[in-house]
Amino acid sequence: MDRIRIRGGKPLHGTIEISGAKNSALKLMAASLLTEDALVLSRAPRLRDSRFLGQLLAHLGVEVEEQAGSKLRLQAASIADPYAPYDLVRKMRASFNVLGPLIAREGRAKVSLPGGCAIGARPVNLHLEALEALGAEIELEEGYVLAKAPAGGLTGARIVFPMVSVGATEHAMLAAVLAKGETVLENCAREPEIADLAECLNAMGAKVEGAGEAEIRIEGVDRLHGAEWSVVPDRIETGTYAIAAAAAGGEVILKDALAAHNHALWRALGLAGVEVREGENSVTIKREGALKPVDIQTEPFPGFPTDTQAQFMALMTLADGASIIRETIFENRFMHVPELSRLGADIQVRGNEAVVRGPSTLRGAPVMATDLRASVSLVIAGLAAEGDTVVNRIYHLDRGFERLEDKLSACGADIVRESE
Ligand code: EPZ
């Protein structure tokens, strides 16, 4: 198994090119199931997660081809068997998103339930309720969802989500685009990945309005066609490298980043004493002086994203004073705390709040990656620590960060991948 070794204490200077968003690409890939034509994604990130989903799509009969220039071509000319087995779904929860498109296109599907995951229980009740509202008959049997559309296919409906869910909003959209009549989704998640999915579906011939707002209206169409679509820049990768630059010090230009997708983070970094300059297609991050403590609370977009909470906590260990980090989206998303403590951080957890007391002099140590975003918070802490930090189990990092060590070393970080 690979690990990453970081010799800390080097400021970052240079430019980092931001990849396409993992959390958008995965849903766009699932959208390829909705048409027999080819969907070509450009700026498709090459990640473990997208390859896992590629394997599942191939199993379903989709031709999946990685092309030069970060392109990914997907063509579901026909669906072999609308069956997504446990082994291909359990590796990654986003695989569950094939359920809606399969019911919409084939009228039936058997898809494994995704199960829990390290950051929380993450149920899929809202996904299933939305599909039922569109007319799908759903049964749960031995860990599988068995779903059937009525004889005439799915029908549009008014669906009010009882809580904001990114995955359920996307899943409902992926099924409703081919349902008969109008669907109105209320209390939707407003993440940029949702607007990206809607715009791609529209490029394929769908009629989706309002994505990115709380109410989404979808007029069902009979069929979708192929399209070429460029995946939205990854706001979490952008935020992560911004925090890395703030932690290590220096000045970094994040190229191909959409500044507007990270306003909550920019506000928090500004309060911490970090300079953030927003350009049209880039963001520049500069940190020279001492860091100040800032309290944050994770929230659905446009609030502070849960997917940069761990990274921001690593930064706050370096700030001069106490900060409170409150996690409101997932119930177990503080697994980085014991690992950051191994590096010398002073963090106390009370329920969904962590109190971070800084500034800590971080010192390198071997640490263990536990989930994707937690792992990268350890890399950030390692960049600011004295001596060597070795991050083990980095397959978590490879799920969501493309060429992380290349991007950071190009800015002067001393970071290498080692094979055991
Ligand atoms: C997406 O997960 C992202 N994953 C997550 O990123 C991200 O942290 C999350 O949105 C919040 O922004 C992908 O896009 C692949 P939710 P998702 O449904 O859709 C509860 C990463 O590191 N809920 O918005 O699963 C749920 O338990 C990952 O890249 C239900 O109760 O998140 C959670 O507490 C991690 N029932 C809350 O809603 C449901 O049916 C929000 O989850 C669905 C969700």
Short mmCIF file of C-alpha atoms and ligand atoms in Angstrom, two decimals:
data_model
loop_
_atom_site.label_atom_id
_atom_site.label_comp_id
_atom_site.label_asym_id
_atom_site.label_seq_id
_atom_site.Cartn_x
_atom_site.Cartn_y
_atom_site.Cartn_z
CA MET A 1 0.00 0.00 0.00
CA ASP A 2 1.31 3.47 -0.85
CA ARG A 3 1.95 6.21 1.67
CA ILE A 4 2.84 9.86 1.42
CA ARG A 5 5.86 11.38 3.14
CA ILE A 6 5.94 15.12 3.71
CA ARG A 7 8.88 17.08 5.07
CA GLY A 8 7.14 20.15 6.42
CA GLY A 9 8.13 23.77 6.84
CA LYS A 10 8.35 24.83 3.20
CA PRO A 11 6.10 27.68 2.06
CA LEU A 12 4.16 27.15 -1.18
CA HIS A 13 4.76 29.34 -4.21
CA GLY A 14 3.34 28.69 -7.66
CA THR A 15 0.25 27.76 -9.61
CA ILE A 16 -2.06 24.78 -9.12
CA GLU A 17 -4.48 23.78 -11.83
CA ILE A 18 -7.85 22.72 -10.45
CA SER A 19 -9.43 19.53 -11.82
CA GLY A 20 -13.07 18.82 -12.61
CA ALA A 21 -15.23 18.18 -9.54
CA LYS A 22 -15.37 14.59 -8.35
CA ASN A 23 -18.84 15.03 -6.88
CA SER A 24 -20.16 16.41 -10.14
CA ALA A 25 -18.37 13.97 -12.45
CA LEU A 26 -19.87 10.97 -10.62
CA LYS A 27 -23.46 12.14 -11.19
CA LEU A 28 -22.71 13.18 -14.78
CA MET A 29 -21.37 9.68 -15.40
CA ALA A 30 -24.63 8.22 -14.06
CA ALA A 31 -26.51 10.51 -16.48
CA SER A 32 -24.92 8.64 -19.38
CA LEU A 33 -27.36 5.81 -18.60
CA LEU A 34 -30.25 8.00 -19.74
CA THR A 35 -29.42 7.94 -23.45
CA GLU A 36 -28.21 5.49 -26.05
CA ASP A 37 -25.96 8.22 -27.52
CA ALA A 38 -22.50 9.11 -26.28
CA LEU A 39 -21.93 11.54 -23.42
CA VAL A 40 -18.43 13.00 -23.57
CA LEU A 41 -17.18 14.67 -20.41
CA SER A 42 -14.18 16.95 -20.62
CA ARG A 43 -12.14 17.95 -17.57
CA ALA A 44 -13.12 14.55 -16.16
CA PRO A 45 -10.97 13.92 -13.08
CA ARG A 46 -9.00 10.66 -13.12
CA LEU A 47 -9.75 9.36 -9.65
CA ARG A 48 -10.29 6.06 -7.92
CA ASP A 49 -13.95 6.95 -7.38
CA SER A 50 -14.60 7.72 -11.04
CA ARG A 51 -12.87 4.47 -12.01
CA PHE A 52 -15.03 2.51 -9.52
CA LEU A 53 -18.13 4.01 -11.07
CA GLY A 54 -16.72 3.34 -14.55
CA GLN A 55 -16.47 -0.34 -13.59
CA LEU A 56 -20.08 -0.43 -12.48
CA LEU A 57 -21.25 1.36 -15.64
CA ALA A 58 -19.24 -1.08 -17.78
CA HIS A 59 -20.94 -3.94 -15.93
CA LEU A 60 -24.30 -2.40 -16.86
CA GLY A 61 -23.29 -2.35 -20.53
CA VAL A 62 -21.89 1.17 -20.88
CA GLU A 63 -18.85 1.63 -23.11
CA VAL A 64 -16.45 3.64 -20.97
CA GLU A 65 -13.40 5.13 -22.61
CA GLU A 66 -10.81 7.47 -21.09
CA GLN A 67 -9.59 9.73 -23.88
CA ALA A 68 -6.65 12.13 -24.15
CA GLY A 69 -6.99 15.57 -22.60
CA SER A 70 -8.99 14.46 -19.52
CA LYS A 71 -11.95 13.36 -21.64
CA LEU A 72 -14.23 10.53 -20.69
CA ARG A 73 -16.58 9.06 -23.27
CA LEU A 74 -19.57 7.06 -22.05
CA GLN A 75 -22.06 5.36 -24.30
CA ALA A 76 -24.94 3.24 -23.03
CA ALA A 77 -26.16 2.01 -26.43
CA SER A 78 -28.09 -0.66 -24.55
CA ILE A 79 -28.29 -1.76 -20.93
CA ALA A 80 -27.14 -5.35 -20.53
CA ASP A 81 -28.94 -6.01 -17.24
CA PRO A 82 -30.14 -3.24 -14.87
CA TYR A 83 -28.43 -4.93 -11.92
CA ALA A 84 -25.81 -3.21 -9.75
CA PRO A 85 -24.21 -5.84 -7.49
CA TYR A 86 -23.08 -5.22 -3.92
CA ASP A 87 -19.39 -5.59 -4.74
CA LEU A 88 -19.52 -2.71 -7.19
CA VAL A 89 -21.75 -0.42 -5.09
CA ARG A 90 -20.22 -0.89 -1.63
CA LYS A 91 -16.87 0.62 -2.69
CA MET A 92 -18.48 3.97 -3.29
CA ARG A 93 -21.83 5.39 -2.25
CA ALA A 94 -22.31 7.55 -5.35
CA SER A 95 -22.78 4.30 -7.33
CA PHE A 96 -26.27 4.17 -5.85
CA ASN A 97 -27.18 7.04 -8.21
CA VAL A 98 -27.52 4.57 -11.09
CA LEU A 99 -30.85 3.44 -9.62
CA GLY A 100 -32.97 6.38 -10.84
CA PRO A 101 -31.60 6.45 -14.40
CA LEU A 102 -32.02 2.67 -14.69
CA ILE A 103 -35.68 2.81 -13.64
CA ALA A 104 -36.28 5.78 -15.94
CA ARG A 105 -34.71 4.06 -18.94
CA GLU A 106 -35.37 0.34 -18.39
CA GLY A 107 -38.47 0.43 -16.19
CA ARG A 108 -36.79 -1.79 -13.61
CA ALA A 109 -33.58 -2.10 -11.62
CA LYS A 110 -31.92 -4.07 -8.88
CA VAL A 111 -29.30 -2.02 -7.06
CA SER A 112 -27.45 -2.85 -3.87
CA LEU A 113 -28.03 -0.58 -0.89
CA PRO A 114 -24.80 1.34 -0.29
CA GLY A 115 -24.53 0.69 3.46
CA GLY A 116 -23.03 3.03 6.04
CA CYS A 117 -19.70 4.74 5.79
CA ALA A 118 -17.03 6.06 8.09
CA ILE A 119 -18.38 9.64 8.34
CA GLY A 120 -21.92 8.63 9.30
CA ALA A 121 -24.89 6.36 8.65
CA ARG A 122 -25.84 8.16 5.43
CA PRO A 123 -29.26 6.61 4.79
CA VAL A 124 -30.91 6.73 1.34
CA ASN A 125 -34.55 7.07 2.48
CA LEU A 126 -34.93 10.45 0.74
CA HIS A 127 -33.68 8.99 -2.56
CA LEU A 128 -36.18 6.13 -2.35
CA GLU A 129 -39.08 8.36 -1.29
CA ALA A 130 -38.44 10.64 -4.28
CA LEU A 131 -38.41 7.70 -6.70
CA GLU A 132 -41.63 6.36 -5.13
CA ALA A 133 -43.27 9.77 -5.56
CA LEU A 134 -42.48 9.48 -9.28
CA GLY A 135 -44.39 6.20 -9.30
CA ALA A 136 -41.63 3.61 -8.81
CA GLU A 137 -42.58 0.55 -6.79
CA ILE A 138 -39.76 -0.20 -4.41
CA GLU A 139 -39.02 -3.26 -2.33
CA LEU A 140 -36.02 -3.98 -0.17
CA GLU A 141 -34.76 -7.53 -0.28
CA GLU A 142 -31.54 -8.95 1.13
CA GLY A 143 -29.68 -5.65 0.95
CA TYR A 144 -30.94 -4.79 -2.51
CA VAL A 145 -33.43 -2.24 -3.81
CA LEU A 146 -35.79 -3.87 -6.30
CA ALA A 147 -37.54 -1.14 -8.24
CA LYS A 148 -40.13 -1.14 -10.99
CA ALA A 149 -41.76 1.65 -12.93
CA PRO A 150 -45.50 1.33 -13.70
CA ALA A 151 -46.47 0.16 -17.22
CA GLY A 152 -46.67 3.72 -18.58
CA GLY A 153 -43.34 4.75 -17.03
CA LEU A 154 -42.56 7.27 -14.28
CA THR A 155 -44.84 10.29 -13.84
CA GLY A 156 -43.89 13.78 -12.67
CA ALA A 157 -44.78 14.74 -9.10
CA ARG A 158 -44.35 17.44 -6.47
CA ILE A 159 -41.67 16.36 -4.03
CA VAL A 160 -40.86 18.33 -0.89
CA PHE A 161 -37.62 17.12 0.65
CA PRO A 162 -37.91 17.07 4.46
CA MET A 163 -34.20 17.93 4.70
CA VAL A 164 -31.63 19.24 2.26
CA SER A 165 -29.78 16.41 0.53
CA VAL A 166 -27.35 16.75 -2.35
CA GLY A 167 -27.62 13.11 -3.41
CA ALA A 168 -31.42 12.92 -3.18
CA THR A 169 -31.87 16.17 -5.16
CA GLU A 170 -29.61 14.84 -7.90
CA HIS A 171 -31.19 11.41 -7.87
CA ALA A 172 -34.70 12.84 -8.24
CA MET A 173 -33.51 14.98 -11.16
CA LEU A 174 -31.85 12.00 -12.84
CA ALA A 175 -35.16 10.10 -12.81
CA ALA A 176 -37.63 12.96 -13.41
CA VAL A 177 -36.05 14.13 -16.68
CA LEU A 178 -37.61 11.13 -18.45
CA ALA A 179 -40.88 11.06 -16.43
CA LYS A 180 -44.18 12.09 -17.98
CA GLY A 181 -45.27 15.65 -17.18
CA GLU A 182 -43.94 18.12 -14.66
CA THR A 183 -41.92 17.45 -11.52
CA VAL A 184 -41.44 20.13 -8.89
CA LEU A 185 -38.71 19.55 -6.34
CA GLU A 186 -38.82 21.71 -3.21
CA ASN A 187 -36.25 22.31 -0.48
CA CYS A 188 -33.50 21.19 -2.86
CA ALA A 189 -29.78 21.28 -2.18
CA ARG A 190 -28.17 24.24 -3.99
CA GLU A 191 -24.61 22.98 -4.43
CA PRO A 192 -22.87 23.99 -7.69
CA GLU A 193 -22.67 20.30 -8.65
CA ILE A 194 -26.47 20.26 -8.88
CA ALA A 195 -26.53 23.14 -11.35
CA ASP A 196 -23.75 21.41 -13.31
CA LEU A 197 -25.80 18.22 -13.56
CA ALA A 198 -28.93 20.15 -14.61
CA GLU A 199 -27.06 22.06 -17.29
CA CYS A 200 -25.54 18.86 -18.67
CA LEU A 201 -28.98 17.18 -18.67
CA ASN A 202 -30.35 20.21 -20.54
CA ALA A 203 -27.52 19.89 -23.08
CA MET A 204 -28.77 16.31 -23.53
CA GLY A 205 -32.30 17.59 -24.28
CA ALA A 206 -33.82 17.68 -20.79
CA LYS A 207 -35.93 20.58 -19.49
CA VAL A 208 -34.69 21.44 -16.01
CA GLU A 209 -35.11 24.92 -14.51
CA GLY A 210 -34.04 26.40 -11.21
CA ALA A 211 -31.14 24.08 -10.33
CA GLY A 212 -28.98 25.91 -7.80
CA GLU A 213 -32.12 27.26 -6.12
CA ALA A 214 -34.42 25.68 -3.54
CA GLU A 215 -37.13 24.88 -6.12
CA ILE A 216 -36.35 22.92 -9.28
CA ARG A 217 -38.91 22.41 -12.06
CA ILE A 218 -38.51 19.61 -14.57
CA GLU A 219 -40.65 19.04 -17.64
CA GLY A 220 -40.20 15.40 -18.61
CA VAL A 221 -39.13 14.53 -22.17
CA ASP A 222 -39.44 11.27 -24.15
CA ARG A 223 -35.77 10.85 -24.83
CA LEU A 224 -32.37 12.39 -24.23
CA HIS A 225 -29.53 12.57 -26.73
CA GLY A 226 -25.75 12.68 -26.52
CA ALA A 227 -23.77 15.77 -25.54
CA GLU A 228 -20.33 17.06 -24.70
CA TRP A 229 -19.99 18.59 -21.28
CA SER A 230 -17.16 20.15 -19.32
CA VAL A 231 -17.22 19.20 -15.63
CA VAL A 232 -17.40 22.18 -13.24
CA PRO A 233 -14.11 22.94 -11.39
CA ASP A 234 -13.77 21.15 -8.08
CA ARG A 235 -14.60 23.67 -5.34
CA ILE A 236 -13.44 21.28 -2.63
CA GLU A 237 -10.07 20.74 -4.30
CA THR A 238 -9.85 24.54 -4.71
CA GLY A 239 -10.64 25.06 -1.04
CA THR A 240 -8.21 22.38 0.03
CA TYR A 241 -5.23 23.92 -1.79
CA ALA A 242 -6.26 27.37 -0.58
CA ILE A 243 -6.11 26.09 3.00
CA ALA A 244 -2.82 24.30 2.26
CA ALA A 245 -1.29 27.60 1.09
CA ALA A 246 -2.65 29.34 4.17
CA ALA A 247 -1.17 26.68 6.45
CA ALA A 248 2.25 26.45 4.79
CA GLY A 249 2.47 30.19 4.04
CA GLY A 250 3.47 31.65 0.68
CA GLU A 251 1.42 32.60 -2.36
CA VAL A 252 -0.44 30.22 -4.65
CA ILE A 253 -2.59 30.85 -7.72
CA LEU A 254 -5.43 28.37 -8.11
CA LYS A 255 -6.04 28.25 -11.83
CA ASP A 256 -9.35 27.26 -13.44
CA ALA A 257 -11.08 27.75 -10.09
CA LEU A 258 -14.49 29.39 -9.75
CA ALA A 259 -14.13 31.79 -6.83
CA ALA A 260 -17.90 32.25 -6.51
CA HIS A 261 -18.29 28.62 -5.38
CA ASN A 262 -16.26 29.12 -2.19
CA HIS A 263 -17.44 32.38 -0.65
CA ALA A 264 -18.01 30.93 2.82
CA LEU A 265 -14.44 29.65 2.89
CA TRP A 266 -12.98 32.91 1.54
CA ARG A 267 -14.80 34.77 4.33
CA ALA A 268 -13.36 32.44 6.96
CA LEU A 269 -9.84 32.65 5.51
CA GLY A 270 -10.10 36.45 5.37
CA LEU A 271 -11.01 36.54 9.06
CA ALA A 272 -8.04 34.27 9.76
CA GLY A 273 -5.71 36.84 8.21
CA VAL A 274 -5.24 35.16 4.83
CA GLU A 275 -5.32 37.28 1.69
CA VAL A 276 -7.77 35.96 -0.93
CA ARG A 277 -7.84 37.63 -4.37
CA GLU A 278 -10.65 36.50 -6.64
CA GLY A 279 -9.96 36.52 -10.37
CA GLU A 280 -12.25 35.58 -13.22
CA ASN A 281 -11.02 32.01 -13.53
CA SER A 282 -8.58 31.87 -10.67
CA VAL A 283 -8.09 32.64 -7.00
CA THR A 284 -4.84 33.77 -5.41
CA ILE A 285 -4.12 32.89 -1.81
CA LYS A 286 -1.37 34.57 0.18
CA ARG A 287 -0.42 34.23 3.81
CA GLU A 288 2.53 35.94 5.45
CA GLY A 289 1.59 36.94 8.99
CA ALA A 290 0.18 35.07 11.98
CA LEU A 291 -3.15 33.25 11.71
CA LYS A 292 -6.16 34.30 13.77
CA PRO A 293 -8.74 31.85 15.17
CA VAL A 294 -12.12 31.69 13.40
CA ASP A 295 -15.24 29.76 14.42
CA ILE A 296 -17.05 27.91 11.65
CA GLN A 297 -20.15 25.77 11.31
CA THR A 298 -20.73 23.44 8.36
CA GLU A 299 -23.95 23.96 6.41
CA PRO A 300 -25.47 23.10 3.05
CA PHE A 301 -24.30 25.38 0.19
CA PRO A 302 -23.80 28.35 0.25
CA GLY A 303 -22.70 27.74 3.87
CA PHE A 304 -19.30 26.44 4.91
CA PRO A 305 -18.87 23.01 3.27
CA THR A 306 -18.50 19.90 5.40
CA ASP A 307 -15.99 18.69 2.80
CA THR A 308 -13.47 21.36 3.89
CA GLN A 309 -14.14 21.16 7.62
CA ALA A 310 -11.21 18.81 8.35
CA GLN A 311 -8.80 20.93 6.32
CA PHE A 312 -9.92 24.12 8.08
CA MET A 313 -9.47 22.44 11.45
CA ALA A 314 -5.86 21.58 10.52
CA LEU A 315 -5.35 25.28 9.73
CA MET A 316 -6.89 26.40 13.02
CA THR A 317 -4.34 24.36 15.00
CA LEU A 318 -1.83 26.98 13.79
CA ALA A 319 -3.95 30.03 14.71
CA ASP A 320 -3.19 32.13 17.75
CA GLY A 321 -6.13 31.35 20.08
CA ALA A 322 -9.17 29.11 20.37
CA SER A 323 -11.62 28.35 17.58
CA ILE A 324 -14.80 26.29 17.55
CA ILE A 325 -15.59 24.02 14.62
CA ARG A 326 -19.18 22.75 14.53
CA GLU A 327 -20.15 19.91 12.15
CA THR A 328 -23.86 19.82 11.36
CA ILE A 329 -24.05 17.60 8.24
CA PHE A 330 -22.52 14.26 9.24
CA GLU A 331 -22.54 12.70 12.69
CA ASN A 332 -19.04 11.23 12.67
CA ARG A 333 -16.83 13.61 10.78
CA PHE A 334 -14.11 14.28 13.36
CA MET A 335 -11.98 11.22 12.69
CA HIS A 336 -9.04 13.44 11.81
CA VAL A 337 -8.93 14.77 15.40
CA PRO A 338 -6.91 11.93 17.00
CA GLU A 339 -4.53 11.96 14.04
CA LEU A 340 -4.04 15.76 14.19
CA SER A 341 -3.42 15.32 17.93
CA ARG A 342 -0.62 12.87 17.12
CA LEU A 343 1.04 15.76 15.29
CA GLY A 344 0.75 17.95 18.40
CA ALA A 345 -2.63 19.66 17.94
CA ASP A 346 -4.73 20.55 21.00
CA ILE A 347 -8.34 19.67 20.08
CA GLN A 348 -11.24 18.72 22.33
CA VAL A 349 -14.42 17.25 20.91
CA ARG A 350 -17.81 17.73 22.62
CA GLY A 351 -20.61 16.23 20.59
CA ASN A 352 -20.64 17.93 17.21
CA GLU A 353 -18.21 20.65 18.30
CA ALA A 354 -14.44 20.66 18.34
CA VAL A 355 -12.52 23.28 20.29
CA VAL A 356 -9.11 23.87 18.75
CA ARG A 357 -6.51 25.69 20.84
CA GLY A 358 -3.55 27.12 19.01
CA PRO A 359 -1.00 27.93 18.03
CA SER A 360 0.44 24.43 18.20
CA THR A 361 3.92 23.64 17.05
CA LEU A 362 3.10 20.63 14.91
CA ARG A 363 5.76 17.90 14.71
CA GLY A 364 5.81 15.22 12.03
CA ALA A 365 4.66 11.68 12.92
CA PRO A 366 3.17 8.65 11.20
CA VAL A 367 -0.60 9.12 10.83
CA MET A 368 -3.46 7.18 9.31
CA ALA A 369 -5.88 8.40 6.68
CA THR A 370 -9.48 7.53 7.63
CA ASP A 371 -11.58 9.12 4.91
CA LEU A 372 -10.97 11.31 1.92
CA ARG A 373 -11.18 14.80 3.42
CA ALA A 374 -9.71 13.73 6.78
CA SER A 375 -6.68 12.37 4.92
CA VAL A 376 -5.97 15.60 3.15
CA SER A 377 -6.22 17.52 6.43
CA LEU A 378 -3.27 15.42 7.60
CA VAL A 379 -1.34 16.37 4.46
CA ILE A 380 -2.05 20.04 5.23
CA ALA A 381 -0.90 19.64 8.82
CA GLY A 382 2.20 17.81 7.53
CA LEU A 383 3.07 20.74 5.26
CA ALA A 384 3.14 23.03 8.30
CA ALA A 385 4.79 20.57 10.70
CA GLU A 386 8.45 20.29 11.61
CA GLY A 387 10.07 17.10 10.33
CA ASP A 388 8.56 14.15 8.49
CA THR A 389 4.87 13.25 8.45
CA VAL A 390 3.99 9.91 6.89
CA VAL A 391 0.35 9.52 5.87
CA ASN A 392 -0.61 5.87 5.59
CA ARG A 393 -3.61 4.30 3.81
CA ILE A 394 -3.65 6.95 1.13
CA TYR A 395 -6.07 5.08 -1.09
CA HIS A 396 -8.58 7.40 0.57
CA LEU A 397 -6.74 10.40 -0.91
CA ASP A 398 -6.64 8.82 -4.34
CA ARG A 399 -10.42 8.56 -4.30
CA GLY A 400 -10.78 12.33 -4.64
CA PHE A 401 -7.51 14.15 -5.36
CA GLU A 402 -5.90 13.96 -8.76
CA ARG A 403 -2.05 14.00 -8.70
CA LEU A 404 -2.00 15.61 -5.26
CA GLU A 405 1.72 15.17 -4.64
CA ASP A 406 2.63 16.50 -8.12
CA LYS A 407 0.47 19.58 -7.68
CA LEU A 408 1.93 20.37 -4.26
CA SER A 409 5.55 19.60 -5.12
CA ALA A 410 5.31 21.89 -8.17
CA CYS A 411 4.73 24.68 -5.60
CA GLY A 412 7.78 23.76 -3.57
CA ALA A 413 6.37 21.26 -1.08
CA ASP A 414 8.66 18.38 -0.13
CA ILE A 415 6.14 15.57 -0.63
CA VAL A 416 6.64 12.12 -2.15
CA ARG A 417 4.64 8.96 -2.63
CA GLU A 418 6.34 5.83 -1.33
CA SER A 419 5.40 2.23 -1.96
CA GLU A 420 5.70 -0.19 0.96
C1 EPZ B 1 -22.67 14.58 -1.03
O1 EPZ B 1 -23.01 13.45 -0.26
C2 EPZ B 1 -21.18 14.48 -1.31
N1 EPZ B 1 -20.90 13.25 -2.02
C3 EPZ B 1 -20.41 14.52 0.01
O2 EPZ B 1 -19.03 14.51 -0.30
C4 EPZ B 1 -20.75 15.81 0.77
O3 EPZ B 1 -20.10 15.79 2.01
C5 EPZ B 1 -22.26 15.91 0.96
O4 EPZ B 1 -22.94 15.80 -0.33
C6 EPZ B 1 -22.70 17.20 1.62
O5 EPZ B 1 -22.25 18.28 0.85
C7 EPZ B 1 -21.11 13.16 -3.31
O6 EPZ B 1 -21.58 14.09 -3.98
C8 EPZ B 1 -20.72 11.90 -3.99
P1 EPZ B 1 -26.39 14.53 1.51
P2 EPZ B 1 -24.52 13.04 -0.04
O7 EPZ B 1 -27.41 13.62 0.98
O8 EPZ B 1 -25.29 13.39 -1.26
C9 EPZ B 1 -28.70 12.89 5.35
C10 EPZ B 1 -16.80 13.76 -0.17
O9 EPZ B 1 -15.91 13.73 0.72
N2 EPZ B 1 -29.53 12.06 4.45
O10 EPZ B 1 -26.48 15.99 1.18
O11 EPZ B 1 -24.55 11.65 0.43
C11 EPZ B 1 -27.26 12.41 5.40
O12 EPZ B 1 -27.09 11.32 6.25
C12 EPZ B 1 -18.22 13.39 0.15
O13 EPZ B 1 -16.57 14.07 -1.35
C13 EPZ B 1 -30.59 11.35 4.94
O14 EPZ B 1 -30.90 11.38 6.14
O15 EPZ B 1 -24.92 14.03 1.13
C14 EPZ B 1 -26.54 13.65 5.84
O16 EPZ B 1 -26.59 13.78 7.24
C15 EPZ B 1 -18.41 12.92 1.54
N3 EPZ B 1 -31.33 10.57 4.07
C16 EPZ B 1 -27.37 14.78 5.21
O17 EPZ B 1 -28.62 14.19 4.84
C17 EPZ B 1 -31.05 10.51 2.74
O18 EPZ B 1 -31.75 9.81 2.00
C18 EPZ B 1 -26.77 15.40 3.97
O19 EPZ B 1 -26.35 14.37 3.09
C19 EPZ B 1 -29.96 11.27 2.24
C20 EPZ B 1 -29.21 12.04 3.10
#
